Short mmCIF file of C-alpha atoms and ligand atoms in Angstrom, two decimals:
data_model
loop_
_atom_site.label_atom_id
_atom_site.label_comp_id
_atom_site.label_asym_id
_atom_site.label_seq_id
_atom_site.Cartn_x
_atom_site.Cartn_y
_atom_site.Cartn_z
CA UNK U 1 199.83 32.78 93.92
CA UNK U 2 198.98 35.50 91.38
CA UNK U 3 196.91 35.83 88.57
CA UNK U 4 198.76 36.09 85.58
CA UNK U 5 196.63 35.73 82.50
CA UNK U 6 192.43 35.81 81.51
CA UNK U 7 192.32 33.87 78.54
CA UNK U 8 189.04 34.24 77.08
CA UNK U 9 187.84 31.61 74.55
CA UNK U 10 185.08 31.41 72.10
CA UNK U 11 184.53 27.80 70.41
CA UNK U 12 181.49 26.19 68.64
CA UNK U 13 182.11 22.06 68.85
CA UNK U 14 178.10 21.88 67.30
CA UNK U 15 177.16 25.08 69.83
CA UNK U 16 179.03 27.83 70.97
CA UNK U 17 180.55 27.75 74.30
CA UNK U 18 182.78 30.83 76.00
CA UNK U 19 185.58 29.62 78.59
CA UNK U 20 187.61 31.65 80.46
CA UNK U 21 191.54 29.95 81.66
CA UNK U 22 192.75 32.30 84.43
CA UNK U 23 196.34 31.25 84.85
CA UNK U 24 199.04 32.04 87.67
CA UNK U 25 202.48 32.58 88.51
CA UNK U 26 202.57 28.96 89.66
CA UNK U 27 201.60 27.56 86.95
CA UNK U 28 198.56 26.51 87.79
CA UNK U 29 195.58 27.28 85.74
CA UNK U 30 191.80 26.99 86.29
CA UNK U 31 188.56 26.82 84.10
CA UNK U 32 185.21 28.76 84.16
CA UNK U 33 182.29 28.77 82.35
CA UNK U 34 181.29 32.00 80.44
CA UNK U 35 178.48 31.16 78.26
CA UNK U 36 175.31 32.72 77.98
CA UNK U 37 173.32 30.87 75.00
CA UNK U 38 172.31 33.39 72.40
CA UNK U 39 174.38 36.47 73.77
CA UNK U 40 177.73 35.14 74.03
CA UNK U 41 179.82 37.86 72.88
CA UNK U 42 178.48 40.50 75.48
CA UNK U 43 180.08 37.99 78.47
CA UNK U 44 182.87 37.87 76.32
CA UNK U 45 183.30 41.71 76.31
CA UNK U 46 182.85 41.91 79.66
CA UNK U 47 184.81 39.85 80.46
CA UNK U 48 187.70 41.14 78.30
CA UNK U 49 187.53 44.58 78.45
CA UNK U 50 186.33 44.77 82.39
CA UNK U 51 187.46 42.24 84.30
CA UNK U 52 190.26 41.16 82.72
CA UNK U 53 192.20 44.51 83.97
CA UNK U 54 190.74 44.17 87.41
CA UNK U 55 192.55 40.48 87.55
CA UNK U 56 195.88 40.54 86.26
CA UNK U 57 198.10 40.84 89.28
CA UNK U 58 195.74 39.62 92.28
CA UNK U 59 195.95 37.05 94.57
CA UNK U 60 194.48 33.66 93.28
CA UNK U 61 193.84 32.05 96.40
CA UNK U 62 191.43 35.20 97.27
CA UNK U 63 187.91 33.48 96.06
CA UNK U 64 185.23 35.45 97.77
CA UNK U 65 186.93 38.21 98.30
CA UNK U 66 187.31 38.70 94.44
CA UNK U 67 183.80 37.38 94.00
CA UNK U 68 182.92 40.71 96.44
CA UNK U 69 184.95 42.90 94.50
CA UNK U 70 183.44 41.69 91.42
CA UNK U 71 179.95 42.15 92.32
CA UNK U 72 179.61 44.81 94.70
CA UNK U 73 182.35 46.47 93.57
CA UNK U 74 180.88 47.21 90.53
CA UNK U 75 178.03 49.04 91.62
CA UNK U 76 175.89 48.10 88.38
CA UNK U 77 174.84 44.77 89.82
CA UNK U 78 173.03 41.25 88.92
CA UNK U 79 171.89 40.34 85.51
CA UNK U 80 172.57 37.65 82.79
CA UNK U 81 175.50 39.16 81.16
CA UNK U 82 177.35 40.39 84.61
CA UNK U 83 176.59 37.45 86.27
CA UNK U 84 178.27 34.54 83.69
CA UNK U 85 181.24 36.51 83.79
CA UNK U 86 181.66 36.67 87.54
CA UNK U 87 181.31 33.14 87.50
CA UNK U 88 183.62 31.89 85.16
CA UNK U 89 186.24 33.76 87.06
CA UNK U 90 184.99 32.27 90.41
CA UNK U 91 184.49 28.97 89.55
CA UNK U 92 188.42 29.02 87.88
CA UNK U 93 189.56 30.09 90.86
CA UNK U 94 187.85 26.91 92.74
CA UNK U 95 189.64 24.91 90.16
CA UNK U 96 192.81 26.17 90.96
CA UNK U 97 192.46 26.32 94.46
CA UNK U 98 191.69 22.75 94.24
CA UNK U 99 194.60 21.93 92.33
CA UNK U 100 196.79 23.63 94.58
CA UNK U 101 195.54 21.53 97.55
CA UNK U 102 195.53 18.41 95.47
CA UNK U 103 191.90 17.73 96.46
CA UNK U 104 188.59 17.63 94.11
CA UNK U 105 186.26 20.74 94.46
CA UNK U 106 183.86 19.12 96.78
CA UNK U 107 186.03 18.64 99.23
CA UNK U 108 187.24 21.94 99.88
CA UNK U 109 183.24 22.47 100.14
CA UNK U 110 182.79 19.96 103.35
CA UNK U 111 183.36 17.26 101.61
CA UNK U 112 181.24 14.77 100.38
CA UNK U 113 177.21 14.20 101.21
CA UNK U 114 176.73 11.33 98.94
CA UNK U 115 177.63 9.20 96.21
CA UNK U 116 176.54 9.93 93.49
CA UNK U 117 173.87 12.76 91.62
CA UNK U 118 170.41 11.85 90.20
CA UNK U 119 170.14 13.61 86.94
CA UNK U 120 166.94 13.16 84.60
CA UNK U 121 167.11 12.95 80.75
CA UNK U 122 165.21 14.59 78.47
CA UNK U 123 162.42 12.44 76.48
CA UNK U 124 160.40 13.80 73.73
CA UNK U 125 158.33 13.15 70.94
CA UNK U 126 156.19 14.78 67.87
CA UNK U 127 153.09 12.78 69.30
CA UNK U 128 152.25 11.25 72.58
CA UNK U 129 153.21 8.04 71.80
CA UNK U 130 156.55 8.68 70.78
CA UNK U 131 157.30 10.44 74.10
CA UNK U 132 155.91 7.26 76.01
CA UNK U 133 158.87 4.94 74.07
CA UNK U 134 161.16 7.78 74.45
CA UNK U 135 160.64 7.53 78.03
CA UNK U 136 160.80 3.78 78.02
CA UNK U 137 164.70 4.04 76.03
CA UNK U 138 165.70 6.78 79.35
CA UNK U 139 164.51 3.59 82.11
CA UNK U 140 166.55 1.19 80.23
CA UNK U 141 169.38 2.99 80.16
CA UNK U 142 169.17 3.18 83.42
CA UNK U 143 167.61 6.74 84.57
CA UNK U 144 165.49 7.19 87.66
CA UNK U 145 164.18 10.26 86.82
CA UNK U 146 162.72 11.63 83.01
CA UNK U 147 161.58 14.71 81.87
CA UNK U 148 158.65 14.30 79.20
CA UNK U 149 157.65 16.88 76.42
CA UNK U 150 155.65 16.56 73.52
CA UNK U 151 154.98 18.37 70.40
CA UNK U 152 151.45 20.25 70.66
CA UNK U 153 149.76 20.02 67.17
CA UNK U 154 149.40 22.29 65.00
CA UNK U 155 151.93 24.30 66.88
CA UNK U 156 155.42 24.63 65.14
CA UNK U 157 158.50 24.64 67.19
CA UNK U 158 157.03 23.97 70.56
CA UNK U 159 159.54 23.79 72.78
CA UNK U 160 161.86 20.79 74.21
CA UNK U 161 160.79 18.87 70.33
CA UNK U 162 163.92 18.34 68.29
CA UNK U 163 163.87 17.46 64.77
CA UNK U 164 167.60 15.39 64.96
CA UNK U 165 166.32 12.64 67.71
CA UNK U 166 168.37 12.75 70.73
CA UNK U 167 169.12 16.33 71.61
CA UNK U 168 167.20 19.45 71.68
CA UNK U 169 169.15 22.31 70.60
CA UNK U 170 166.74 25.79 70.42
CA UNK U 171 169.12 28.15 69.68
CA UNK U 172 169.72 28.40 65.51
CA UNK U 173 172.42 29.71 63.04
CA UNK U 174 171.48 33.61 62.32
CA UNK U 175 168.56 35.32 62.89
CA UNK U 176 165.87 34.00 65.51
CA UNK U 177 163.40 31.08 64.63
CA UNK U 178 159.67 32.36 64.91
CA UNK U 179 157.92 29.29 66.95
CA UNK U 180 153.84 29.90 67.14
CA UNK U 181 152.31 29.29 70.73
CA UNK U 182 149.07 28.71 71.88
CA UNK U 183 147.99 28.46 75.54
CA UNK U 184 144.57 26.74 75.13
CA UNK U 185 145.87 23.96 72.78
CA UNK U 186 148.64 22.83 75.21
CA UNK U 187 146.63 22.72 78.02
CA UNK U 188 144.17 20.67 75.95
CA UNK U 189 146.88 18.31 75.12
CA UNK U 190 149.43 17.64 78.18
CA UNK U 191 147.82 15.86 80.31
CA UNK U 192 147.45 13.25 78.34
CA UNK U 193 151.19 12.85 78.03
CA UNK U 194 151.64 12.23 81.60
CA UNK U 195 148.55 9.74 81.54
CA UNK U 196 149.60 7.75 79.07
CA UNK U 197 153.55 7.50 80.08
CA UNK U 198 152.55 6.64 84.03
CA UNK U 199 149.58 4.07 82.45
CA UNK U 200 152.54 2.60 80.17
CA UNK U 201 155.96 3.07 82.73
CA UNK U 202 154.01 2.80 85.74
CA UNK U 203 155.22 5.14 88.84
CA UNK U 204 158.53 4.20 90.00
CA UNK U 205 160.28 6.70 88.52
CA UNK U 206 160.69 10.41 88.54
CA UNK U 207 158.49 12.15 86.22
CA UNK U 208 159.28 16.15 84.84
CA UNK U 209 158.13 18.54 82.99
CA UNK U 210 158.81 22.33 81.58
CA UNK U 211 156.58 24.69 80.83
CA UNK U 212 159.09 26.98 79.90
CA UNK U 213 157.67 30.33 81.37
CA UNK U 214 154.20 30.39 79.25
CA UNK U 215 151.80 29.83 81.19
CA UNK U 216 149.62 32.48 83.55
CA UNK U 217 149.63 32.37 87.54
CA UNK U 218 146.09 30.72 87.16
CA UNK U 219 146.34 28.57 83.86
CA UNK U 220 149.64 26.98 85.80
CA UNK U 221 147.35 26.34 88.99
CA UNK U 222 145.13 24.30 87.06
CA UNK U 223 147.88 22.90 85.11
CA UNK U 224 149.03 21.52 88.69
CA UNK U 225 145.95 20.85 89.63
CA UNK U 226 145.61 18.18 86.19
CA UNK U 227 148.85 16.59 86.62
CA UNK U 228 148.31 15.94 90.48
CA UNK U 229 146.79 11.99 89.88
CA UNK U 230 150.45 11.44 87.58
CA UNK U 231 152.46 12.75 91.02
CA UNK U 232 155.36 14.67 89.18
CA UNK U 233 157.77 14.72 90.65
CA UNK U 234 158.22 18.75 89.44
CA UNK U 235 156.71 21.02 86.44
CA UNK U 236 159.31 23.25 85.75
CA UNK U 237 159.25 27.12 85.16
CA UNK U 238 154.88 27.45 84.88
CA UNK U 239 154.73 31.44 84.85
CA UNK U 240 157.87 33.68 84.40
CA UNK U 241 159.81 33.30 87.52
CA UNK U 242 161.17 37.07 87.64
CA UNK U 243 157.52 37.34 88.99
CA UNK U 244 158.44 35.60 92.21
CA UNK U 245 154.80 36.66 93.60
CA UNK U 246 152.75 34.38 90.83
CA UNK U 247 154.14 31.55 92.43
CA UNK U 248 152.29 31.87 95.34
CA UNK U 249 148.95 31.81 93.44
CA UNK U 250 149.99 28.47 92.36
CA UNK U 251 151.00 27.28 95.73
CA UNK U 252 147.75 27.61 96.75
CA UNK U 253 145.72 25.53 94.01
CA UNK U 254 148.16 22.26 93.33
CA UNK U 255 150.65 20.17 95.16
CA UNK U 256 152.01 19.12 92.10
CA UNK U 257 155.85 20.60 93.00
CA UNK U 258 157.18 23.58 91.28
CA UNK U 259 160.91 24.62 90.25
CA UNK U 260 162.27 27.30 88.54
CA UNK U 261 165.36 29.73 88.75
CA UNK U 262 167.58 28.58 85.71
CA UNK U 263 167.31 32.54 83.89
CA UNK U 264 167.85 33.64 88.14
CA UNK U 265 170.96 35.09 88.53
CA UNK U 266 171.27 36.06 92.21
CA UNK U 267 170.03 35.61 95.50
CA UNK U 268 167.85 38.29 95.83
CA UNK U 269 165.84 37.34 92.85
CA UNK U 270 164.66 33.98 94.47
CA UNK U 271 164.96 35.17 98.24
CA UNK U 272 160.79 35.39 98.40
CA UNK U 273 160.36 32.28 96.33
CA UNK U 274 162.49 30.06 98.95
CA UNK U 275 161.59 32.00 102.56
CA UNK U 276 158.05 31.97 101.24
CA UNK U 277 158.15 28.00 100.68
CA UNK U 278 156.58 29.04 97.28
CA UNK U 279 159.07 26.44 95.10
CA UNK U 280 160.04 23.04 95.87
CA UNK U 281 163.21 23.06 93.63
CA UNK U 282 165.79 25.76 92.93
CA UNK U 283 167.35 25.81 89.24
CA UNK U 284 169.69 28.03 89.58
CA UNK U 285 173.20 26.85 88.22
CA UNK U 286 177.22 27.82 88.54
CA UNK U 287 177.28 29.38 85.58
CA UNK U 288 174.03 31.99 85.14
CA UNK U 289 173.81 32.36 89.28
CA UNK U 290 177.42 33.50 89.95
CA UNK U 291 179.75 30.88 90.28
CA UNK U 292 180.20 27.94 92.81
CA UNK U 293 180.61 31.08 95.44
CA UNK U 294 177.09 32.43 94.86
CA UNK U 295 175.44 29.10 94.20
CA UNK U 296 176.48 27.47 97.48
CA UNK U 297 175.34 30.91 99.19
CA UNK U 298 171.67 30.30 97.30
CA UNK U 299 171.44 26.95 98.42
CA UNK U 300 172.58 27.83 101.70
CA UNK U 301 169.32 29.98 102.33
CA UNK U 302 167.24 26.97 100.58
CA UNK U 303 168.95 24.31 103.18
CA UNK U 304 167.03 26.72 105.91
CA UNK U 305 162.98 26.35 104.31
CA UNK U 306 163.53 22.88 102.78
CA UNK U 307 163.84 23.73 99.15
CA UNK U 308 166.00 21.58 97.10
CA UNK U 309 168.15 21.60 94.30
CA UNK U 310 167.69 20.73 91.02
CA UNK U 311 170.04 22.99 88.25
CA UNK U 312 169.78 23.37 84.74
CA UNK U 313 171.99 21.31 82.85
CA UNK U 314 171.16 21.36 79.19
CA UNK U 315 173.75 21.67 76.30
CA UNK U 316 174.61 25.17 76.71
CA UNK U 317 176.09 24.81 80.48
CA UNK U 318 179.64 23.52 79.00
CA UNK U 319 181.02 20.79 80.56
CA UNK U 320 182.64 23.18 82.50
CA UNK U 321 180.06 24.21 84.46
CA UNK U 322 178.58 20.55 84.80
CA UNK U 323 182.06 19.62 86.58
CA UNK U 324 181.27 22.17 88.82
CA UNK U 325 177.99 21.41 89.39
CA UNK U 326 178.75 17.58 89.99
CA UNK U 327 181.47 19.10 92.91
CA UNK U 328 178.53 21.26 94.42
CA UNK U 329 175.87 18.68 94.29
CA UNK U 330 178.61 16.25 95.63
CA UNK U 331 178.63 18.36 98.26
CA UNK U 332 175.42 20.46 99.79
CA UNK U 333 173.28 18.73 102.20
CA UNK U 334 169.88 19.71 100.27
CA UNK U 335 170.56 18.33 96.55
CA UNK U 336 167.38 17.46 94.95
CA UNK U 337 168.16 16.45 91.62
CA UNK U 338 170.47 17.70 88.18
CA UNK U 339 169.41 17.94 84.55
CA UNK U 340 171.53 16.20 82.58
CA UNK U 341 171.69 16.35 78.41
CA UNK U 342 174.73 14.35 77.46
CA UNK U 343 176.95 16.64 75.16
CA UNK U 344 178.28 15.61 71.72
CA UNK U 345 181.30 13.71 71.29
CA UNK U 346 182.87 16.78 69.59
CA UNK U 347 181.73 19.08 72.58
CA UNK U 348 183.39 16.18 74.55
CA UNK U 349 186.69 16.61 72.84
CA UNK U 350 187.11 19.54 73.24
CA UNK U 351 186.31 19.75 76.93
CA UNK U 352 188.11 16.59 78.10
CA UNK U 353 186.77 15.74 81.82
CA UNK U 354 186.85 13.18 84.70
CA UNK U 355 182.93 13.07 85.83
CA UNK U 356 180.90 9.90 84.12
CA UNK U 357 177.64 9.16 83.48
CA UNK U 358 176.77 5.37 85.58
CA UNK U 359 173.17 4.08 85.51
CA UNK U 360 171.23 7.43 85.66
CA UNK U 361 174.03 9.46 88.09
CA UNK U 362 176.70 11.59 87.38
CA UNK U 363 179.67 10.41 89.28
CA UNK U 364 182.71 13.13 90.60
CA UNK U 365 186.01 12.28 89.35
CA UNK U 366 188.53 11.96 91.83
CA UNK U 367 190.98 14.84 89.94
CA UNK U 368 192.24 17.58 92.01
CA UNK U 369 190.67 20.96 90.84
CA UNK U 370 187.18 20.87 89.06
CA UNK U 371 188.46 17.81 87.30
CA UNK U 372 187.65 19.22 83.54
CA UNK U 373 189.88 21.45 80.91
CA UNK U 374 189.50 22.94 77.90
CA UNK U 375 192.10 21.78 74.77
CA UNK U 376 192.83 24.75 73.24
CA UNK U 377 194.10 23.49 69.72
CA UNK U 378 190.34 21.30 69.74
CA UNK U 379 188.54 24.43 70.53
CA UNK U 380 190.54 26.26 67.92
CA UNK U 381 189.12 24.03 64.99
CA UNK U 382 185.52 25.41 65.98
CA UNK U 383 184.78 28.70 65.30
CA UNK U 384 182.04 30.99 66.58
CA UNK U 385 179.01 31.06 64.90
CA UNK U 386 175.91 33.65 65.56
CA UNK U 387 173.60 32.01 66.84
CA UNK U 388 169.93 33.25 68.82
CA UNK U 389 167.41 31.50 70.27
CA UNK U 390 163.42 31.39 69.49
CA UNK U 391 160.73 34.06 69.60
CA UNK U 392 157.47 32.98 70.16
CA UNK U 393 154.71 34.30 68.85
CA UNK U 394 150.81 33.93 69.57
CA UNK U 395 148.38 32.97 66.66
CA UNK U 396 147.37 36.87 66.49
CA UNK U 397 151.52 38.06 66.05
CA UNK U 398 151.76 39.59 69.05
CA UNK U 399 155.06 38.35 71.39
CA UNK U 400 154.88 35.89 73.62
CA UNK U 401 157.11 34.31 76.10
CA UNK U 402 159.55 31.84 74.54
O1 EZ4 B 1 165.67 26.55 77.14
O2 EZ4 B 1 169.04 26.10 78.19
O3 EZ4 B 1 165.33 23.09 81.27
N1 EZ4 B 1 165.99 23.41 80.31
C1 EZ4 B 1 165.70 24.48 79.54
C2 EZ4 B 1 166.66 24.75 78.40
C3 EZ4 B 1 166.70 26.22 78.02
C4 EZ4 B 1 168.02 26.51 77.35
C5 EZ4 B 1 168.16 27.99 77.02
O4 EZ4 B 1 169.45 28.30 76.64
O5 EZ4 B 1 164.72 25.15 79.76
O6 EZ4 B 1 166.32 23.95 77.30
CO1 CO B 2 163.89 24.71 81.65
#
């Protein structure tokens, strides 16, 4: 079975989403997801004008090798913009491998480990006490597991607040949003969050947070070291996590857990953080971390020092790549948790799929393939719109990390 066509498509159902359709001689066609939030259009060249050329003509069925020709063929390696790309095309040719052996995804990966995926929700709030009934609307509905942020005041923008309710969407329409940041102040206020929703909800449920890269090595030990009596069940991202060696500073200060990895897009830029036990969670996904191929591979090495899954899934992974990531955490022995943000009925539409959302889990469709397409006359209607996300800033101007 050979690849015929790369179709590359660019839609915006509320956000903008890049898809690739590699289709075959046979007739059978698979899906990947392309998008990088922010910098779409540089996967999309790359896509078009690189590998596009390299594809037409090869054998479909070839998964890794492709993924090897790909990547190390290429000799410029890694990276956000490389790395989407390489994955769209690998996790299409899952789908279609899948559909050609009339079996869902996860079974072609060992088959299934368990019945259904934890996800957590995100709750969140202008001020603490609308985080702690945001949190209470997630338990009804079911979830076991809720991540909790909360506006710091006097800070605009801070991040995981909305201003429309239920979703939080940072990127914006043209140039970036300017969001102020200001280490002391949060630090001052968090805790009290997680006090107040575990003196309200109690502790029998999963409790998250994301720090979203700001903090120091030290600032995030103590951090830990705050939220230890509300036993989170992770903070997310505390320092930067291309500086794999911070992490070990706050390793030994808290036993609060620690995850990162959704900007990681290879192996080799988590390799110290999982043999050196310094993360409890991994958050790298299908789409920014190479495809279903590459993903497996990193959770492979993370299977071996008991570090868990638990990959971004917020509105910018299409539906696309949360198919695939239902198949994959359907399947490897170690899955921790997912992040789940429901999309928007329009998103929906476009990107019709057989995975559901039951009383806090994802469930896998039983569709051969990846179980999820993309309607090409829907994504038509939607067209691209620029779009960047935040900058943050400090009080004195200077840059910070958003
Ligand atoms: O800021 O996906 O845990 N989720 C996150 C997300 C990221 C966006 C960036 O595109 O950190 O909200
Ligand atoms: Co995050």
């Amino acid at each position: 079975m050979n690849i015929t066509d790369v179709r590359v498509i660019v839609t915006s159902p509320g956000r903008n989403f890049v898809t690739i359709k590699i289709v075959t001689d046979e007739g059978i066609t698979g899906v990947g997801d392309a998008t990088l939030n922010g910098s779409e259009l540089a996967v999309v060249a790359y896509l078009t004008e690189h590998l596009r050329p390299l594809l037409l003509g090869r054998d479909a069925g070839r998964i890794e090798e492709t993924w090897q020709y790909l990547y190390r063929g290429a000799y410029w390696r890694r990276g956000p913009v490389t790395m989407p790309a390489i994955a769209a095309v690998d996790t299409a040719l899952w789908d279609i491998k899948g559909k050609a052996a009339g079996m869902p995804v996860y079974q072609l990966l060992g088959g299934a480990s368990r019945e259904r995926i934890m996800v957590y929700g995100h709750a969140q709030g202008t001020a603490v006490e609308e985080t702690v009934a945001d949190v209470g609307r997630f338990l009804a509905r079911g979830y076991r597991a809720v991540r909790a942020q909360v506006a710091v005041p006097g800070l605009s923008g801070t991040y995981g607040v909305g201003s429309d309710g239920d979703r939080y969407e940072p990127a914006s329409i043209g140039l970036p949003e300017e969001t102020v940041w200001s280490t002391p102040e949060y630090l001052a206020h968090a805790p009290e969050l997680f006090a107040e929703v575990r003196r309200v909800h109690g502790y029998g449920f999963h409790l998250l947070h994301d720090v979203h890269h700001r903090l120091s090595p030290i600032e995030a030990a103590s951090l830990g070291k705050a939220l230890e009596p509300y036993r989170m069940f992770w903070i997310e991202d505390p320092t930067p996590s291309e500086d794999q060696s911070a992490f070990r500073l706050i390793r030994q200060h808290t036993t609060t857990p620690v995850a990162t990895g959704e900007i990681i897009n290879s192996i080799f830029d988590c390799q110290w953080l999982i043999t050196e036990r310094l993360i409890d969670y991994i958050r790298t996904s299908v789409v920014h971390a190479g495809g279903i191929t590459h993903l497996r591979r990193i959770l492979a090495l993370a299977e071996l020092y008991g570090v868990r899954s638990g990959s971004h899934g917020a509105t910018d992974l299409s539906p696309v790549c949360l198919a695939a990531a239902v198949h994959v955490n359907t399947a490897v022995p170690n899955f921790g948790i997912q992040e789940y943000m429901p999309h928007t009925p329009e998103t929906d539409a476009v990107f019709p799929h057989s995975y559901r959302f039951d009383n806090g889990h994802l469930m896998p469709g039983g569709d051969p393939g990846l179980g999820v397409d993309i309607d090409e006359d829907a994504a038509a209607e939607h067209p691209y719109e620029p779009a960047y996300l935040p900058v943050a800033r400090l009080r004195d101007g200077s840059v910070h990390d958003w």
